[in-house]
PDB file of C-alpha atoms and ligand atoms in Angstrom:
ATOM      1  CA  UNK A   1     -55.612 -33.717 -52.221  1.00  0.00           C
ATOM      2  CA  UNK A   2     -55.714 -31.489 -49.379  1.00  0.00           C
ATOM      3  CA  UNK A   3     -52.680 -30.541 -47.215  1.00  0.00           C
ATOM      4  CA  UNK A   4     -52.275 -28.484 -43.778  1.00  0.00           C
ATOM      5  CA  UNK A   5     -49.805 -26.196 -43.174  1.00  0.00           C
ATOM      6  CA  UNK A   6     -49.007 -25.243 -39.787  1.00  0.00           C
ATOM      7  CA  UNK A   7     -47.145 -22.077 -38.242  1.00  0.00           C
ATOM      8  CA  UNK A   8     -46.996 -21.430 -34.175  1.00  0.00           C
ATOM      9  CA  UNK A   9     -46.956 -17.842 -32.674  1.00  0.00           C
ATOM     10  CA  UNK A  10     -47.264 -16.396 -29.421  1.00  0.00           C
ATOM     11  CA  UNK A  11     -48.171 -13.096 -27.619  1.00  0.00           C
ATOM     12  CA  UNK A  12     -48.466 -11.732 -24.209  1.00  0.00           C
ATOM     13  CA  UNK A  13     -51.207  -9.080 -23.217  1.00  0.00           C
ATOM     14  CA  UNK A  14     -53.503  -8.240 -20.663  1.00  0.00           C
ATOM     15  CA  UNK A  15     -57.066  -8.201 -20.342  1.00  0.00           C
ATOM     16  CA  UNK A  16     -60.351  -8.310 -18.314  1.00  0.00           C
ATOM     17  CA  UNK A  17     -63.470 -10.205 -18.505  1.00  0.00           C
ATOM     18  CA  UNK A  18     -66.734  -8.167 -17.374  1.00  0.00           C
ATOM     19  CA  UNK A  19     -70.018  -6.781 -19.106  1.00  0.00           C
ATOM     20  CA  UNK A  20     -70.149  -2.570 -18.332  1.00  0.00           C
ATOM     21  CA  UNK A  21     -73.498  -3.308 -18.286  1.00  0.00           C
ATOM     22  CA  UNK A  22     -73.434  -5.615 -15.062  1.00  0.00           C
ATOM     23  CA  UNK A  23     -73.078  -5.054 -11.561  1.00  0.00           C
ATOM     24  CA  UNK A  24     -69.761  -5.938 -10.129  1.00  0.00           C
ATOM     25  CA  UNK A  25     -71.263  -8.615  -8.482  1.00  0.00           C
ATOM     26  CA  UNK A  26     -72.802 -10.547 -11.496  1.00  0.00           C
ATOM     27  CA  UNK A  27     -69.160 -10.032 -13.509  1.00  0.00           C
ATOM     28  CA  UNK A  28     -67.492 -11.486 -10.549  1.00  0.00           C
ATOM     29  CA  UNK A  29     -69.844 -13.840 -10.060  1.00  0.00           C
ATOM     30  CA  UNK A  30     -69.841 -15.088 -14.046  1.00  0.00           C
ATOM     31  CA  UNK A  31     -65.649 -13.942 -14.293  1.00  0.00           C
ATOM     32  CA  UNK A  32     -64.057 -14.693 -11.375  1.00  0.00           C
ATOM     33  CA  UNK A  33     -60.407 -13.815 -10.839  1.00  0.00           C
ATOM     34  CA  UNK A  34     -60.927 -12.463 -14.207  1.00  0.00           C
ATOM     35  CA  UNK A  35     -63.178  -9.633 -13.579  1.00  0.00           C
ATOM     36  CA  UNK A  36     -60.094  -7.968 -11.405  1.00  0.00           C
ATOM     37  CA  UNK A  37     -60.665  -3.887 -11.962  1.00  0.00           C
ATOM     38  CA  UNK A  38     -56.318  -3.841 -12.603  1.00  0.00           C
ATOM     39  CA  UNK A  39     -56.211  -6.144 -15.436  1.00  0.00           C
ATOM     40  CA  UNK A  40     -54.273  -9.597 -15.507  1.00  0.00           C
ATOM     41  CA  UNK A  41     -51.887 -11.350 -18.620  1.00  0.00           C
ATOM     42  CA  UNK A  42     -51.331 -14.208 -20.098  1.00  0.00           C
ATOM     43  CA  UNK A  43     -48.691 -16.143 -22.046  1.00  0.00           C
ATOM     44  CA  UNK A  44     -51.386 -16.364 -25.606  1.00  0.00           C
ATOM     45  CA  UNK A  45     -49.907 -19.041 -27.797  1.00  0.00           C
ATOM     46  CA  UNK A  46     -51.440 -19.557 -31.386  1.00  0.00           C
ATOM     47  CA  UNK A  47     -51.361 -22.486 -33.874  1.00  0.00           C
ATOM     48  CA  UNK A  48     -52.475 -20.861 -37.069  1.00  0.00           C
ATOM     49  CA  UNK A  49     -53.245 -24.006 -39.956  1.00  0.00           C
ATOM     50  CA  UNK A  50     -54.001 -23.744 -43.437  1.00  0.00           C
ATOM     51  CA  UNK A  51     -54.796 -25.925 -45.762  1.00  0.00           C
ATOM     52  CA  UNK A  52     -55.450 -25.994 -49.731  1.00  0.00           C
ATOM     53  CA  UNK A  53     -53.926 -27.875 -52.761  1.00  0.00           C
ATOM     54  CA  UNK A  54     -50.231 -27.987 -53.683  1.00  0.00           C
ATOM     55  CA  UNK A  55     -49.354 -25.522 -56.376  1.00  0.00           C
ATOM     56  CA  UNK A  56     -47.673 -27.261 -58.557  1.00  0.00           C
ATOM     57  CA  UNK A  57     -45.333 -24.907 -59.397  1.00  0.00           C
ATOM     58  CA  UNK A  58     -43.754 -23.920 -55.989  1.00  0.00           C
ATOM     59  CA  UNK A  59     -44.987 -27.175 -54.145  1.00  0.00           C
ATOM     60  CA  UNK A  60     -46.488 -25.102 -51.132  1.00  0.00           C
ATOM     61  CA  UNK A  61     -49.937 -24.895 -50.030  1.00  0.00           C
ATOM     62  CA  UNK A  62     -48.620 -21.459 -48.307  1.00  0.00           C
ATOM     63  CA  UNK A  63     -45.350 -19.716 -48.360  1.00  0.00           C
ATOM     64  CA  UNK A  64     -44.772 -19.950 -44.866  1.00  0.00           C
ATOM     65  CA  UNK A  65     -42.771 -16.693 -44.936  1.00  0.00           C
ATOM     66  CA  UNK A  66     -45.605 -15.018 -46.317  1.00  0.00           C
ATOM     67  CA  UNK A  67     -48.018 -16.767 -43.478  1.00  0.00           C
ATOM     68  CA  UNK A  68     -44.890 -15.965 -40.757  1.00  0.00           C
ATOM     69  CA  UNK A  69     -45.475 -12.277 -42.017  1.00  0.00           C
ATOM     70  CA  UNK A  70     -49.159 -11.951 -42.024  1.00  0.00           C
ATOM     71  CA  UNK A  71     -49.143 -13.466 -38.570  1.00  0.00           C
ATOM     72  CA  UNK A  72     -46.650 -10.265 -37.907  1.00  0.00           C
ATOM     73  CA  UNK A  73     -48.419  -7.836 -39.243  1.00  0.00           C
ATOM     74  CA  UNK A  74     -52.069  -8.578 -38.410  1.00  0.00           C
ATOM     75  CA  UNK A  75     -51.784  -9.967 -35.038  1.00  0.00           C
ATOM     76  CA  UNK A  76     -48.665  -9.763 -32.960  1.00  0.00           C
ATOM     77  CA  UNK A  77     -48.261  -6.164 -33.923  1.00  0.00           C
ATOM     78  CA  UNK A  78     -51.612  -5.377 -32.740  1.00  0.00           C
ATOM     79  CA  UNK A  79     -51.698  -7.610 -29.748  1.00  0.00           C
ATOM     80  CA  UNK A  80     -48.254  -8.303 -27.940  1.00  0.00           C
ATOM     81  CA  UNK A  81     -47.595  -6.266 -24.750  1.00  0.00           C
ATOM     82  CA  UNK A  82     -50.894  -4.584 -24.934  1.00  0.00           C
ATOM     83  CA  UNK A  83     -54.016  -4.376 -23.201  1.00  0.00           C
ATOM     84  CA  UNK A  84     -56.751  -6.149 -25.290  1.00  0.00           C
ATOM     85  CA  UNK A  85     -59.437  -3.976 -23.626  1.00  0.00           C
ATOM     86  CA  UNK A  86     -57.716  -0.977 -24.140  1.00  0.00           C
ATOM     87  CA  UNK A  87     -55.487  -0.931 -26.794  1.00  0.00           C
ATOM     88  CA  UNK A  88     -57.169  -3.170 -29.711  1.00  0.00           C
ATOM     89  CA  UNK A  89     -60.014  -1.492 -31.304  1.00  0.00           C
ATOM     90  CA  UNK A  90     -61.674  -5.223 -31.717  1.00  0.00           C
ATOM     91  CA  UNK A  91     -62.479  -5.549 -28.204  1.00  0.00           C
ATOM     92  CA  UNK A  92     -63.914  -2.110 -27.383  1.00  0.00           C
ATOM     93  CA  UNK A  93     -67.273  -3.182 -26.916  1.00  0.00           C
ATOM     94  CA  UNK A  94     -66.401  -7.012 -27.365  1.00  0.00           C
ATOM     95  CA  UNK A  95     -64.996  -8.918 -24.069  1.00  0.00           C
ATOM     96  CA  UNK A  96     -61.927 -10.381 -24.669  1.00  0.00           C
ATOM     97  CA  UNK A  97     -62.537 -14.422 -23.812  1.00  0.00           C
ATOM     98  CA  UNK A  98     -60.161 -16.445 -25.495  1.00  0.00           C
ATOM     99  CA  UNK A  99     -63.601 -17.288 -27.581  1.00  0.00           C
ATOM    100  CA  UNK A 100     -63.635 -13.748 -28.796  1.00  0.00           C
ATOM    101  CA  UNK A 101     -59.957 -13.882 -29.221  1.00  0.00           C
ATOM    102  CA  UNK A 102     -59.856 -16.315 -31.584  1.00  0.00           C
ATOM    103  CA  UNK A 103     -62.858 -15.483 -33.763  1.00  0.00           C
ATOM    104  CA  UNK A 104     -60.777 -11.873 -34.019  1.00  0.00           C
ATOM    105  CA  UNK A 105     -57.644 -13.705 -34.985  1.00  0.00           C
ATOM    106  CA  UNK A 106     -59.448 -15.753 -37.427  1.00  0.00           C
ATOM    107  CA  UNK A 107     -61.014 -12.667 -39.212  1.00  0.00           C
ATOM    108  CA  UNK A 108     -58.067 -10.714 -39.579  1.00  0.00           C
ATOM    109  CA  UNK A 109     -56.056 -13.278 -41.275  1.00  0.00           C
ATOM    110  CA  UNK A 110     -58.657 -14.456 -43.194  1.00  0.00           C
ATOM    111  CA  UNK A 111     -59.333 -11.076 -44.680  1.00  0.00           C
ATOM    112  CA  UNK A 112     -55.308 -11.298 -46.010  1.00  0.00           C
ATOM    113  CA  UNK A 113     -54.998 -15.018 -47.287  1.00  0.00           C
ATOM    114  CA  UNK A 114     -55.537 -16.271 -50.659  1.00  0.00           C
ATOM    115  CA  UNK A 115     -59.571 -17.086 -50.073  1.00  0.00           C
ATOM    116  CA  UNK A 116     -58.833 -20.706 -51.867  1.00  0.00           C
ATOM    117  CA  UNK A 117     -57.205 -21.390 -47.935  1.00  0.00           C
ATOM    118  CA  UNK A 118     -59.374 -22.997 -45.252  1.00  0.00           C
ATOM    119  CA  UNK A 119     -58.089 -21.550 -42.486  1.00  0.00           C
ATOM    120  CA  UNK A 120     -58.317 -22.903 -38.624  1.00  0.00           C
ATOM    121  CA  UNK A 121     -56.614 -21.019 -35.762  1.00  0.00           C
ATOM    122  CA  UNK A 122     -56.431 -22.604 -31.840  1.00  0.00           C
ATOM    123  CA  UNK A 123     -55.572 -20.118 -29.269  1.00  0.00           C
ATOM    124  CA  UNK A 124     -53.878 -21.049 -25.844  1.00  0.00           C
ATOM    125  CA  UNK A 125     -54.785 -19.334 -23.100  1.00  0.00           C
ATOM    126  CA  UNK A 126     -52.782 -22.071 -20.637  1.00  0.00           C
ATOM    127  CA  UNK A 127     -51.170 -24.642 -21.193  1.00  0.00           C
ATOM    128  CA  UNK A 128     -54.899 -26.907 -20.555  1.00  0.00           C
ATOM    129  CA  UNK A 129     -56.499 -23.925 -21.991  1.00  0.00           C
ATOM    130  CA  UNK A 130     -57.622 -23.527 -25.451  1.00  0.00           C
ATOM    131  CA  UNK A 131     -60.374 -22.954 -27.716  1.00  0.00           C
ATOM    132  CA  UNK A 132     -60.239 -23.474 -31.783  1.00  0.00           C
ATOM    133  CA  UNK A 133     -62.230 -21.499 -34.942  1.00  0.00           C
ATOM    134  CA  UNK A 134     -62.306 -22.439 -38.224  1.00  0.00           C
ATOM    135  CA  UNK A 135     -64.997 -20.085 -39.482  1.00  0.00           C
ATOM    136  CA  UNK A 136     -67.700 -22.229 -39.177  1.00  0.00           C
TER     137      UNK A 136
HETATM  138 NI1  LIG Z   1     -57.635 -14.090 -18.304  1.00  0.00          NI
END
């Protein structure tokens, strides 16, 4: 028996989507709006799931306090009112799509959870926006 336990978290930042190694013609072409030299933001939300057995003991998959400060530590502390490009060593030489994004996100709290937990994260980019990884 398998249950999912859910916690929502948001962060704003800024980024831009381009390849240093393309023209500005072929980013703008492939990025859009998105390839603009001065950055642009979003409103990032995050739906961060895990799922395992019930302990028996406590009756929790996950201590949601414990999840609630993982999600803290690992990701809104690194990635709220910052520049993804700039600021967060990840994307250095990784552009920031809300693909890339994700994968991050899943890797860092992966790397802190009890490795029994399947872990899935969705990222909003919008509202109609969003992309999902669950490490496969
Ligand atoms: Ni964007």
């Amino acid at each position: 028996m398998k249950v999912t336990v859910s916690r929502k978290a948001h962060f704003n930042a800024a980024h831009r989507l381009y390849r240093p190694d393309w023209s500005f013609e072929k980013n703008d072409s492939i990025f859009g709006k998105c390839n603009n030299p001065n950055f642009h933001g979003h409103n990032y939300d995050l739906t961060v799931s895990v799922t395992g057995d019930i302990d028996p003991e406590t009756g929790y998959v996950v201590d949601v306090k414990i999840l609630k400060d993982f999600i803290k530590s690992e990701i809104e502390d690194s990635f709220d009112h910052k520049n993804l490009n700039i600021d967060v060593p990840e994307f250095k030489n990784l552009n920031p799509t809300a693909e890339n994004i994700v994968v991050v996100i899943y890797d860092k709290l992966k790397a802190v959870l009890d490795s029994n937990l399947a872990l899935e994260v969705t990222l909003f980019e919008t509202p109609r926006n969003f992309v999902s990884y669950s490490g496969l």
